[in-house]
Each structure stands twice: as C-alpha cells, then as structure tokens.
C-alpha cells in the first residue's frame, strides 16, 4: 500500500473530521508542514519574550517580600504576587486551549503532529506556576519555526531557550574555575543535567557512544548558557569554564568560553550517525509502530545522513515508504490525542471550545487528561511521554476514557450526534461492521457515541 | 486474574458484583499465592512541605513559643504527647491511636535535599529516594523495592489517585487506580463495548478490569434506575466537588486492596504549602490526614491493621520562625508521621536539635539530625525482611541503615 487519504489523517494526523477534507497526496502533506502556518495565525500563542516584564516583576516581588519590614508591607506584596500568579493561570489555560484548537481544526494535521512530537522529544516542564504557563511559548519559539529545517537548528534553538535552561538546571551551572566561582566559590559548581540529557535523550540516545567524561566535558563547555528574566537567553561569560574541552574525541573551544564553540558541538552532535539512527527510529516508532521495521529505519537514517539532518527530507522518506502505510493501525492514541481526535470527529465548533470557562475546561479537559495519565504539559521527566502503547492501556486509563466518552460529547454539543452518522464521521465509510452495528444498537445517542469512541479502531492509529 | 477476567463476559462480571464488593472473589482469586509477603506498607507523600513544627509541636523547647508568637499561641496542655511534644489540635482525632501505640513520629528528619527548597525538585528526590538530582532520575524507590522480588504481581502494589506518582514508576509492575474515576453505563452499553473490543484482547482486558474496579469502589457501573438516574449519576461523576472527599475514597479503596492481595499502597495528600494564615490553612490538610488514617484502620479491620505500617513523608519542613503573613516558608528539617497496628507507636523517634538560632540549619530551619529515608528503609526491612545491602545500595543509595530504631512490633 502507499498513500491513502483516510490513513493519512488517522495515522499521521489527528483523525477524521466531517468538516475537514483529508490530504490528497504525500506532496500536499509535506507542503502542509512547510507552508504558511495558518493555525498559528488563527489560534495564536505568545512568545516567551512577551512575558519578560511580568517575570521580572515576579522576581522583584519575591525580593521585596524578603526585605519587607512590616506586616502590612508583606501582605501587600503577597497580594500583588497572587494577582500575577492568577494572571499566569489564565495564560496557561488559554495556551492549552489554543494548542488543542490548532490540532482540532488543522487541515494540515501532520504539521501539528510533528510540532507535538518534537516538543515531546525536547520536553520541558515548568518548575513553578509561572513557568508552567510558558511551556507552550517554548514550543512556539523553539520548535514550530524549525519543523521543516535542519535538526541542528532545532537543537540549537532548544538548548538556548530559557525554558530548557531552567528545566535542566543549566542556569545554575558554574564552571569550577570560572570568574564567578573564584569570586563567590561557596555552593557553586558544575551541573551536568542538560549536557547529559542532550547526549542521552536529544541526540545520540541512551545507548550512544559517549562516556561520563564526555558528559562532564560537554557540561564544562555548556557553562555560560544562561537566562535573565528581562533579556531572555543570555551568555554569561563570568560562568564559563576555561577551555578547551574534548567531546567524543574532538576538541572544542579555547581559553575563553564562547557561544560559537557550544553551537559547533551541537552541530556535530546533530550530524552524528548515531543521532541520525536515534531520531529516525523514534520517528518511525511514533508514527508507525512500537516495533519499527528495521529497513524503514535504515531508509530514514540514510536520508538524514545524506542531507545533514534535513527534517523535510526525513518526513518525505517516511511518507514515501510503503511500510509506513502497510503496518496495521496498532499504535495507541495517547490521552491528549484521544480527546483531540474526538473533538475533531464530533466537529466541536472552535467558538464552543474557546468559550469554555475555567470550570468547564477543568472538568472536560484538564481533569480527564490527568485521570487518563497525561496531565497537560506535565510529563514526569525530560524523556517526555512514553511511546509504548502498553503504558496507555491500563484499567485506570480505560475507565477515564470511557467516563469522558460518555459525558463530554453531550456537554460540549448539547445533543450528541446520531451514532449511525457519527461512526462514519469518526472511522470513515469503511468502518468495521461490528462497530457500525454497535453504534446503531445502543439504547441512546450518548452510549452509541461512547461505544464508537472507545472502539479499538478509534483508539488506535 | 487476567485469565479469569477475560473468560467471563464484562456484564456477567460487573453485574455479579454488588456495591460492597471490596472482597469480591473476582478481585481476590484464590488460585494464586497471595503475593510474596504478609505484612502491609502504606506510603503517603505529603506534597507541599508539611510544617513538622506545627503538626508535632515541641512545647518543651522554650524557643518554640518565641519563634512563633502567633502560630503557637493556643498552648493549653491539650493534645500533649509526652510532656515535650504536643499535637496540632487538628490531629486530635488521632489521640486514641497514640494511646494504643498505633501512632508515632520521627522528628527533626529530612531527606538529603538542601538549599534550593523547590517543591518540584524536592518531591522528585523524595520519590526517587536518591541523594541528588545531578545524575537524573530513573525510577521511584517504591518500585525499586519490588524489582527482583519473586512472586510480585501487578496487584502486589497499588498507586492510588489521579496523579502519576514517580514513587511507583519503574520496571516492576505496579497497578494504579483513581477512585475518582466513576463509570456509568447501561447493561446494553457494556455489552456493546465488549462486542467492539472482542478483536483487541489488550483493550478488552484493561476495560474489563476497569469495570470491575469502578464497580467495587462506590456506585455500581450499571445503575438500577431509569435513564434519568443514570444521567444524574454521570453528572455527579464529573462534578469537581467530588474531589473534596477524594482522600476518603482513596483511603477506602486502599484498605480494600490491603485486605485482598495487595501489600503496598501509595498515594499523596496535598495542601501543605502554608505560606500565609497557616493556623487556618493547615487545619484542612491535617484533618484529612487524620481521617485517612482512621479510615484505613477501619477499612483494614483488626487482623490486617495489625500487620500494617503507614509512613507519611514530605519533601521538606518549614522555617522555624513564622513569617510576616502568619505563615512559614520552605525549610529543611521536619516530621515523619507513622501509624499502623504493626507500629511500636506512642513515641517520637529521633533526637531534638533545639531551636536556638545557633542550633538551626542555615540559622533558619529545623536542623535535620536524621535521614527520613532511613526510617522508611527500616519500615521496609522490618515489614518485608529485605537485605541491608539492598536497601543501602539499591533502594536508597547512600543511606546508612545504622541501628534498628525498633519501630515495628
């Protein structure tokens, strides 16, 4: 088998919608990734830079609170700080809604899937209620503009983004022989977290050809990558460890720490053959099967190496390979994608979803996602959400999906669609006979719709 | 259990179970040995940084009342534990447990986490059970203690609640369930689900277990009444206010599992981050904790409770001095709470470091004199007999078990 419009939408997108026609060719899918970003225009999310003033204010408030002399003063500062926090709660909810709306309404859904895939490959988690709101701004700044460029450009954008520097503690890392360490030695030193994850998760992979010494040297090379609330990314020369450093046998840098040496090592890591295989294999696992066909991974790896990690070439190779279309639809939709593809199939109007108040958003989206095991933007670690299907097939996960499938469609639409039509909207004209039968045999609309959403054909892709 | 469940139809299974199905034969098949151990362990993570000095107050230290003029003004001898310590009034319902030797504390303890006092890093470390985040996190200590134990099954340990708990993540199988997930569907609906999942054994199996669990922890899945009743039930399932009582539902579900084949349960309780108006704000979380312990005891029944040890731990304690907003800020040393019929309770374990400024950690926090992980390790060792070396090298890398504090009977 080769390209098939229905499969394109299910396997490589967010599922079928009665209101969106599936792509008609591989070329259309690919131009959808590199063309104008219509969904970003329709459902905007701010850049992190937008928040520099508010984040600076937050730091100033915290400082003022520590210095406050009277109770009234402390009380007032705490109140202002709470107000600011509430503002960030609202942004967090709005950005979540915008991200879901993009995926629900996109006619180029492969692009949205890729944005989600890379945001997860380069996972960041906010460490307090302010930065939790800004995870989607990170995707907007570092991931989305680099979807169809070279892998190395995305890697550099990610490693120099404040959210990553905060999440993986790079900001605290100080070269042991740096100017700063000499001035105020106590309690400061190297932090290897980002260096380790760049090698283990972002580039070579956990079985890659690196040693603890490489991690250490890369961490020394990374010193200086820093962030300031008012300026955003910032290269702090005072923190840099005097070089040079040797990473994977190659020497980088000189006496003074320089940003260009860090960019050079990132480019080399991005072009490494082991990185090529790691990225190719992960892409195939994500889109095709947990148990990837080695010949397909080989093809992608070769395309990656031929083009120095051109992601467009990688996507084209994937979509042009018959194996990518032949493999049975076995991957389990993670909870977010289960909900989003349900919204697509139900054709929940954008205005309806965008108009949900805080309470409804909690009971229809955030709380259910948590119960299903995928709280919004909060994976447990820097390795992101698991790819393995088995993780999502738990009693708790199934019960939470069923609870949502029984309740949410009616709550969102007022009246659920006729299950006999819905089964075609959700699964296509070739819906399996047993599901079509079950949709029609349900004793009411609500259960008919729920049975379709819970069917293996809908839950897998 | 897997085999037993798939052979029967969803409906037969769910219909066979009544509302009080905690000990249903379907949940407790007798054809298997009941796990590797007989004792029970409950691990509660108190998220947000419990103020140990407010929960278990060192009245005997004259510095205490001075450091907390407003938080410690209600000293009247009530809830006295041993002449030195007294409990927060919100823990008063636990006094009978203390008197029966089923409640105890370890004071001035903490995990090795210092300086930054971040909730997220602190909780990650506490659940990972490791001394530093520098080398990344692979799994949780509760999971590690199950790894390589012969006879461990999916239901040997349960992680309860809607949060993903790092504590239980890892290579060993651990079941998870949130009693807040309520499923309501007609008999016909359940039958149709079964029909469409017939071709997908993995989904069918998970769904079948989900329906059994959902049926066992409150209202039945299939309601007796009309379609209107069902709508009402479904709406109440989705109501946020159900969350208010979710700690009790967790406790009841935990007890039901411990009575059956489960040996270890873990869950978390929140609300401890009391930066302001602490006297009022800590009341709710403390009463929730007291309620949970009492419900666990009640649900377990005498024979299971006698074999049960509960440990409750938090990421860090709070500052000794109250702050300008009648609260306390992130600190270091704190208290560990222990309960259970297996506990040699009625005592406060550990040394008291004193509260004079020179005795404090960083001149602001209660000085931790012991590692909270050491008490957790002894609870494990005394309950399940795990090796000293395994505990010191694998489960809590870097701790020294030292002498047995004799926490358990």
PDB file of N, CA and C in Angstrom, chain B residues 268-332:
ATOM      1  N   UNK B 268      -0.871  10.297  47.529  1.00  0.00           N
ATOM      2  CA  UNK B 268      -0.365  11.548  48.066  1.00  0.00           C
ATOM      3  C   UNK B 268      -1.508  12.414  48.569  1.00  0.00           C
ATOM      4  N   UNK B 269      -1.183  13.277  49.520  1.00  0.00           N
ATOM      5  CA  UNK B 269      -2.132  14.254  50.061  1.00  0.00           C
ATOM      6  C   UNK B 269      -1.471  15.623  49.958  1.00  0.00           C
ATOM      7  N   UNK B 270      -2.243  16.615  49.516  1.00  0.00           N
ATOM      8  CA  UNK B 270      -1.647  17.930  49.290  1.00  0.00           C
ATOM      9  C   UNK B 270      -2.174  18.993  50.228  1.00  0.00           C
ATOM     10  N   UNK B 271      -1.781  20.223  49.963  1.00  0.00           N
ATOM     11  CA  UNK B 271      -2.290  21.369  50.713  1.00  0.00           C
ATOM     12  C   UNK B 271      -1.373  21.862  51.814  1.00  0.00           C
ATOM     13  N   UNK B 272      -0.097  21.453  51.824  1.00  0.00           N
ATOM     14  CA  UNK B 272       0.782  21.743  52.962  1.00  0.00           C
ATOM     15  C   UNK B 272       1.590  23.007  52.806  1.00  0.00           C
ATOM     16  N   UNK B 273       1.463  23.691  51.687  1.00  0.00           N
ATOM     17  CA  UNK B 273       2.337  24.831  51.411  1.00  0.00           C
ATOM     18  C   UNK B 273       1.770  26.096  52.052  1.00  0.00           C
ATOM     19  N   UNK B 274       1.904  26.197  53.372  1.00  0.00           N
ATOM     20  CA  UNK B 274       1.189  27.207  54.144  1.00  0.00           C
ATOM     21  C   UNK B 274       2.030  28.460  54.359  1.00  0.00           C
ATOM     22  N   UNK B 275       2.163  29.263  53.306  1.00  0.00           N
ATOM     23  CA  UNK B 275       2.955  30.493  53.412  1.00  0.00           C
ATOM     24  C   UNK B 275       2.221  31.586  54.185  1.00  0.00           C
ATOM     25  N   UNK B 276       0.903  31.512  54.224  1.00  0.00           N
ATOM     26  CA  UNK B 276       0.144  32.585  54.870  1.00  0.00           C
ATOM     27  C   UNK B 276      -1.019  31.998  55.660  1.00  0.00           C
ATOM     28  N   UNK B 277      -1.405  32.702  56.731  1.00  0.00           N
ATOM     29  CA  UNK B 277      -2.548  32.269  57.551  1.00  0.00           C
ATOM     30  C   UNK B 277      -2.525  30.780  57.844  1.00  0.00           C
ATOM     31  N   UNK B 278      -1.392  30.333  58.312  1.00  0.00           N
ATOM     32  CA  UNK B 278      -1.180  28.896  58.464  1.00  0.00           C
ATOM     33  C   UNK B 278      -2.154  28.230  59.434  1.00  0.00           C
ATOM     34  N   UNK B 279      -2.474  28.926  60.536  1.00  0.00           N
ATOM     35  CA  UNK B 279      -3.331  28.303  61.542  1.00  0.00           C
ATOM     36  C   UNK B 279      -4.627  27.808  60.906  1.00  0.00           C
ATOM     37  N   UNK B 280      -5.194  28.639  60.030  1.00  0.00           N
ATOM     38  CA  UNK B 280      -6.431  28.235  59.371  1.00  0.00           C
ATOM     39  C   UNK B 280      -6.154  27.229  58.253  1.00  0.00           C
ATOM     40  N   UNK B 281      -5.094  27.475  57.505  1.00  0.00           N
ATOM     41  CA  UNK B 281      -4.909  26.684  56.283  1.00  0.00           C
ATOM     42  C   UNK B 281      -4.375  25.280  56.508  1.00  0.00           C
ATOM     43  N   UNK B 282      -3.742  25.060  57.637  1.00  0.00           N
ATOM     44  CA  UNK B 282      -3.177  23.733  57.839  1.00  0.00           C
ATOM     45  C   UNK B 282      -4.220  22.789  58.443  1.00  0.00           C
ATOM     46  N   UNK B 283      -5.307  23.386  58.918  1.00  0.00           N
ATOM     47  CA  UNK B 283      -6.339  22.593  59.582  1.00  0.00           C
ATOM     48  C   UNK B 283      -6.921  21.534  58.647  1.00  0.00           C
ATOM     49  N   UNK B 284      -7.297  21.971  57.431  1.00  0.00           N
ATOM     50  CA  UNK B 284      -7.923  21.056  56.476  1.00  0.00           C
ATOM     51  C   UNK B 284      -7.021  19.876  56.132  1.00  0.00           C
ATOM     52  N   UNK B 285      -5.807  20.145  55.666  1.00  0.00           N
ATOM     53  CA  UNK B 285      -4.910  19.035  55.323  1.00  0.00           C
ATOM     54  C   UNK B 285      -4.634  18.097  56.504  1.00  0.00           C
ATOM     55  N   UNK B 286      -4.477  18.667  57.722  1.00  0.00           N
ATOM     56  CA  UNK B 286      -4.225  17.790  58.871  1.00  0.00           C
ATOM     57  C   UNK B 286      -5.445  16.937  59.194  1.00  0.00           C
ATOM     58  N   UNK B 287      -6.647  17.542  59.129  1.00  0.00           N
ATOM     59  CA  UNK B 287      -7.824  16.704  59.399  1.00  0.00           C
ATOM     60  C   UNK B 287      -7.998  15.658  58.319  1.00  0.00           C
ATOM     61  N   UNK B 288      -7.686  16.015  57.075  1.00  0.00           N
ATOM     62  CA  UNK B 288      -7.752  14.999  56.018  1.00  0.00           C
ATOM     63  C   UNK B 288      -6.826  13.832  56.333  1.00  0.00           C
ATOM     64  N   UNK B 289      -5.621  14.165  56.773  1.00  0.00           N
ATOM     65  CA  UNK B 289      -4.660  13.111  57.092  1.00  0.00           C
ATOM     66  C   UNK B 289      -5.189  12.244  58.236  1.00  0.00           C
ATOM     67  N   UNK B 290      -5.732  12.896  59.264  1.00  0.00           N
ATOM     68  CA  UNK B 290      -6.283  12.133  60.393  1.00  0.00           C
ATOM     69  C   UNK B 290      -7.418  11.229  59.913  1.00  0.00           C
ATOM     70  N   UNK B 291      -8.297  11.794  59.091  1.00  0.00           N
ATOM     71  CA  UNK B 291      -9.416  10.998  58.562  1.00  0.00           C
ATOM     72  C   UNK B 291      -8.915   9.797  57.765  1.00  0.00           C
ATOM     73  N   UNK B 292      -7.892  10.034  56.962  1.00  0.00           N
ATOM     74  CA  UNK B 292      -7.360   8.953  56.133  1.00  0.00           C
ATOM     75  C   UNK B 292      -6.828   7.817  57.009  1.00  0.00           C
ATOM     76  N   UNK B 293      -6.086   8.167  58.057  1.00  0.00           N
ATOM     77  CA  UNK B 293      -5.519   7.123  58.915  1.00  0.00           C
ATOM     78  C   UNK B 293      -6.625   6.347  59.621  1.00  0.00           C
ATOM     79  N   UNK B 294      -7.651   7.073  60.085  1.00  0.00           N
ATOM     80  CA  UNK B 294      -8.740   6.389  60.783  1.00  0.00           C
ATOM     81  C   UNK B 294      -9.536   5.499  59.835  1.00  0.00           C
ATOM     82  N   UNK B 295      -9.743   6.001  58.616  1.00  0.00           N
ATOM     83  CA  UNK B 295     -10.491   5.194  57.635  1.00  0.00           C
ATOM     84  C   UNK B 295      -9.693   3.970  57.210  1.00  0.00           C
ATOM     85  N   UNK B 296      -8.388   4.129  57.118  1.00  0.00           N
ATOM     86  CA  UNK B 296      -7.552   2.976  56.765  1.00  0.00           C
ATOM     87  C   UNK B 296      -7.704   1.891  57.835  1.00  0.00           C
ATOM     88  N   UNK B 297      -7.615   2.319  59.090  1.00  0.00           N
ATOM     89  CA  UNK B 297      -7.707   1.360  60.193  1.00  0.00           C
ATOM     90  C   UNK B 297      -9.065   0.658  60.151  1.00  0.00           C
ATOM     91  N   UNK B 298     -10.104   1.466  59.981  1.00  0.00           N
ATOM     92  CA  UNK B 298     -11.458   0.906  59.967  1.00  0.00           C
ATOM     93  C   UNK B 298     -11.618  -0.078  58.804  1.00  0.00           C
ATOM     94  N   UNK B 299     -11.146   0.340  57.629  1.00  0.00           N
ATOM     95  CA  UNK B 299     -11.324  -0.483  56.434  1.00  0.00           C
ATOM     96  C   UNK B 299     -10.500  -1.767  56.475  1.00  0.00           C
ATOM     97  N   UNK B 300      -9.339  -1.705  57.117  1.00  0.00           N
ATOM     98  CA  UNK B 300      -8.470  -2.877  57.148  1.00  0.00           C
ATOM     99  C   UNK B 300      -9.015  -3.951  58.092  1.00  0.00           C
ATOM    100  N   UNK B 301      -9.691  -3.514  59.128  1.00  0.00           N
ATOM    101  CA  UNK B 301     -10.127  -4.493  60.131  1.00  0.00           C
ATOM    102  C   UNK B 301      -8.942  -4.897  60.996  1.00  0.00           C
ATOM    103  N   UNK B 302      -9.264  -5.498  62.119  1.00  0.00           N
ATOM    104  CA  UNK B 302      -8.236  -5.744  63.122  1.00  0.00           C
ATOM    105  C   UNK B 302      -7.050  -6.561  62.623  1.00  0.00           C
ATOM    106  N   UNK B 303      -7.331  -7.654  61.909  1.00  0.00           N
ATOM    107  CA  UNK B 303      -6.228  -8.567  61.602  1.00  0.00           C
ATOM    108  C   UNK B 303      -5.278  -7.960  60.567  1.00  0.00           C
ATOM    109  N   UNK B 304      -5.804  -7.240  59.581  1.00  0.00           N
ATOM    110  CA  UNK B 304      -4.926  -6.640  58.585  1.00  0.00           C
ATOM    111  C   UNK B 304      -4.220  -5.407  59.159  1.00  0.00           C
ATOM    112  N   UNK B 305      -4.949  -4.601  59.919  1.00  0.00           N
ATOM    113  CA  UNK B 305      -4.346  -3.413  60.532  1.00  0.00           C
ATOM    114  C   UNK B 305      -3.162  -3.810  61.424  1.00  0.00           C
ATOM    115  N   UNK B 306      -3.292  -4.954  62.088  1.00  0.00           N
ATOM    116  CA  UNK B 306      -2.209  -5.412  62.968  1.00  0.00           C
ATOM    117  C   UNK B 306      -0.929  -5.675  62.186  1.00  0.00           C
ATOM    118  N   UNK B 307      -1.028  -5.875  60.897  1.00  0.00           N
ATOM    119  CA  UNK B 307       0.162  -6.136  60.077  1.00  0.00           C
ATOM    120  C   UNK B 307       0.553  -4.931  59.228  1.00  0.00           C
ATOM    121  N   UNK B 308      -0.106  -3.800  59.499  1.00  0.00           N
ATOM    122  CA  UNK B 308       0.078  -2.643  58.614  1.00  0.00           C
ATOM    123  C   UNK B 308       0.944  -1.555  59.241  1.00  0.00           C
ATOM    124  N   UNK B 309       1.846  -1.004  58.419  1.00  0.00           N
ATOM    125  CA  UNK B 309       2.627   0.163  58.821  1.00  0.00           C
ATOM    126  C   UNK B 309       2.380   1.269  57.810  1.00  0.00           C
ATOM    127  N   UNK B 310       2.096   2.470  58.316  1.00  0.00           N
ATOM    128  CA  UNK B 310       1.892   3.621  57.452  1.00  0.00           C
ATOM    129  C   UNK B 310       3.039   4.601  57.692  1.00  0.00           C
ATOM    130  N   UNK B 311       3.655   5.081  56.613  1.00  0.00           N
ATOM    131  CA  UNK B 311       4.621   6.171  56.770  1.00  0.00           C
ATOM    132  C   UNK B 311       4.186   7.325  55.887  1.00  0.00           C
ATOM    133  N   UNK B 312       4.203   8.534  56.456  1.00  0.00           N
ATOM    134  CA  UNK B 312       3.839   9.722  55.686  1.00  0.00           C
ATOM    135  C   UNK B 312       5.017  10.679  55.716  1.00  0.00           C
ATOM    136  N   UNK B 313       5.483  11.066  54.542  1.00  0.00           N
ATOM    137  CA  UNK B 313       6.662  11.920  54.477  1.00  0.00           C
ATOM    138  C   UNK B 313       6.482  13.057  53.495  1.00  0.00           C
ATOM    139  N   UNK B 314       7.247  14.125  53.693  1.00  0.00           N
ATOM    140  CA  UNK B 314       7.092  15.345  52.893  1.00  0.00           C
ATOM    141  C   UNK B 314       8.445  15.770  52.336  1.00  0.00           C
ATOM    142  N   UNK B 315       8.434  16.666  51.332  1.00  0.00           N
ATOM    143  CA  UNK B 315       9.711  16.999  50.661  1.00  0.00           C
ATOM    144  C   UNK B 315      10.650  17.830  51.538  1.00  0.00           C
ATOM    145  N   UNK B 316      10.095  18.700  52.377  1.00  0.00           N
ATOM    146  CA  UNK B 316      10.930  19.442  53.319  1.00  0.00           C
ATOM    147  C   UNK B 316      10.046  20.016  54.414  1.00  0.00           C
ATOM    148  N   UNK B 317      10.673  20.419  55.530  1.00  0.00           N
ATOM    149  CA  UNK B 317       9.930  21.103  56.576  1.00  0.00           C
ATOM    150  C   UNK B 317       9.859  22.591  56.261  1.00  0.00           C
ATOM    151  N   UNK B 318       9.487  23.388  57.275  1.00  0.00           N
ATOM    152  CA  UNK B 318       9.337  24.824  57.015  1.00  0.00           C
ATOM    153  C   UNK B 318      10.146  25.639  58.019  1.00  0.00           C
ATOM    154  N   UNK B 319      10.267  26.918  57.740  1.00  0.00           N
ATOM    155  CA  UNK B 319      11.100  27.775  58.590  1.00  0.00           C
ATOM    156  C   UNK B 319      10.641  27.722  60.037  1.00  0.00           C
ATOM    157  N   UNK B 320      11.600  27.862  60.965  1.00  0.00           N
ATOM    158  CA  UNK B 320      11.264  27.828  62.386  1.00  0.00           C
ATOM    159  C   UNK B 320      10.453  29.065  62.758  1.00  0.00           C
ATOM    160  N   UNK B 321      10.912  30.228  62.302  1.00  0.00           N
ATOM    161  CA  UNK B 321      10.189  31.461  62.641  1.00  0.00           C
ATOM    162  C   UNK B 321       9.017  31.673  61.699  1.00  0.00           C
ATOM    163  N   UNK B 322       7.925  32.161  62.244  1.00  0.00           N
ATOM    164  CA  UNK B 322       6.800  32.483  61.364  1.00  0.00           C
ATOM    165  C   UNK B 322       7.153  33.724  60.553  1.00  0.00           C
ATOM    166  N   UNK B 323       6.549  33.833  59.366  1.00  0.00           N
ATOM    167  CA  UNK B 323       6.865  34.967  58.503  1.00  0.00           C
ATOM    168  C   UNK B 323       5.872  36.104  58.708  1.00  0.00           C
ATOM    169  N   UNK B 324       5.948  37.124  57.850  1.00  0.00           N
ATOM    170  CA  UNK B 324       5.115  38.308  58.025  1.00  0.00           C
ATOM    171  C   UNK B 324       3.654  38.106  57.667  1.00  0.00           C
ATOM    172  N   UNK B 325       3.320  36.952  57.100  1.00  0.00           N
ATOM    173  CA  UNK B 325       1.930  36.740  56.698  1.00  0.00           C
ATOM    174  C   UNK B 325       1.323  35.578  57.487  1.00  0.00           C
ATOM    175  N   UNK B 326       1.758  35.435  58.726  1.00  0.00           N
ATOM    176  CA  UNK B 326       1.221  34.398  59.630  1.00  0.00           C
ATOM    177  C   UNK B 326       1.365  32.997  59.060  1.00  0.00           C
ATOM    178  N   UNK B 327       2.443  32.833  58.333  1.00  0.00           N
ATOM    179  CA  UNK B 327       2.705  31.504  57.778  1.00  0.00           C
ATOM    180  C   UNK B 327       4.169  31.154  57.962  1.00  0.00           C
ATOM    181  N   UNK B 328       4.622  30.148  57.222  1.00  0.00           N
ATOM    182  CA  UNK B 328       6.028  29.763  57.272  1.00  0.00           C
ATOM    183  C   UNK B 328       6.496  29.499  55.844  1.00  0.00           C
ATOM    184  N   UNK B 329       7.802  29.624  55.623  1.00  0.00           N
ATOM    185  CA  UNK B 329       8.343  29.417  54.285  1.00  0.00           C
ATOM    186  C   UNK B 329       9.110  28.096  54.212  1.00  0.00           C
ATOM    187  N   UNK B 330       9.522  27.779  53.007  1.00  0.00           N
ATOM    188  CA  UNK B 330      10.193  26.488  52.778  1.00  0.00           C
ATOM    189  C   UNK B 330      11.427  26.338  53.655  1.00  0.00           C
ATOM    190  N   UNK B 331      11.540  25.195  54.334  1.00  0.00           N
ATOM    191  CA  UNK B 331      12.650  24.974  55.237  1.00  0.00           C
ATOM    192  C   UNK B 331      13.360  23.666  54.974  1.00  0.00           C
ATOM    193  N   UNK B 332      13.831  23.025  56.041  1.00  0.00           N
ATOM    194  CA  UNK B 332      14.608  21.800  55.868  1.00  0.00           C
ATOM    195  C   UNK B 332      14.070  20.662  56.760  1.00  0.00           C
TER     196      UNK B 332
END
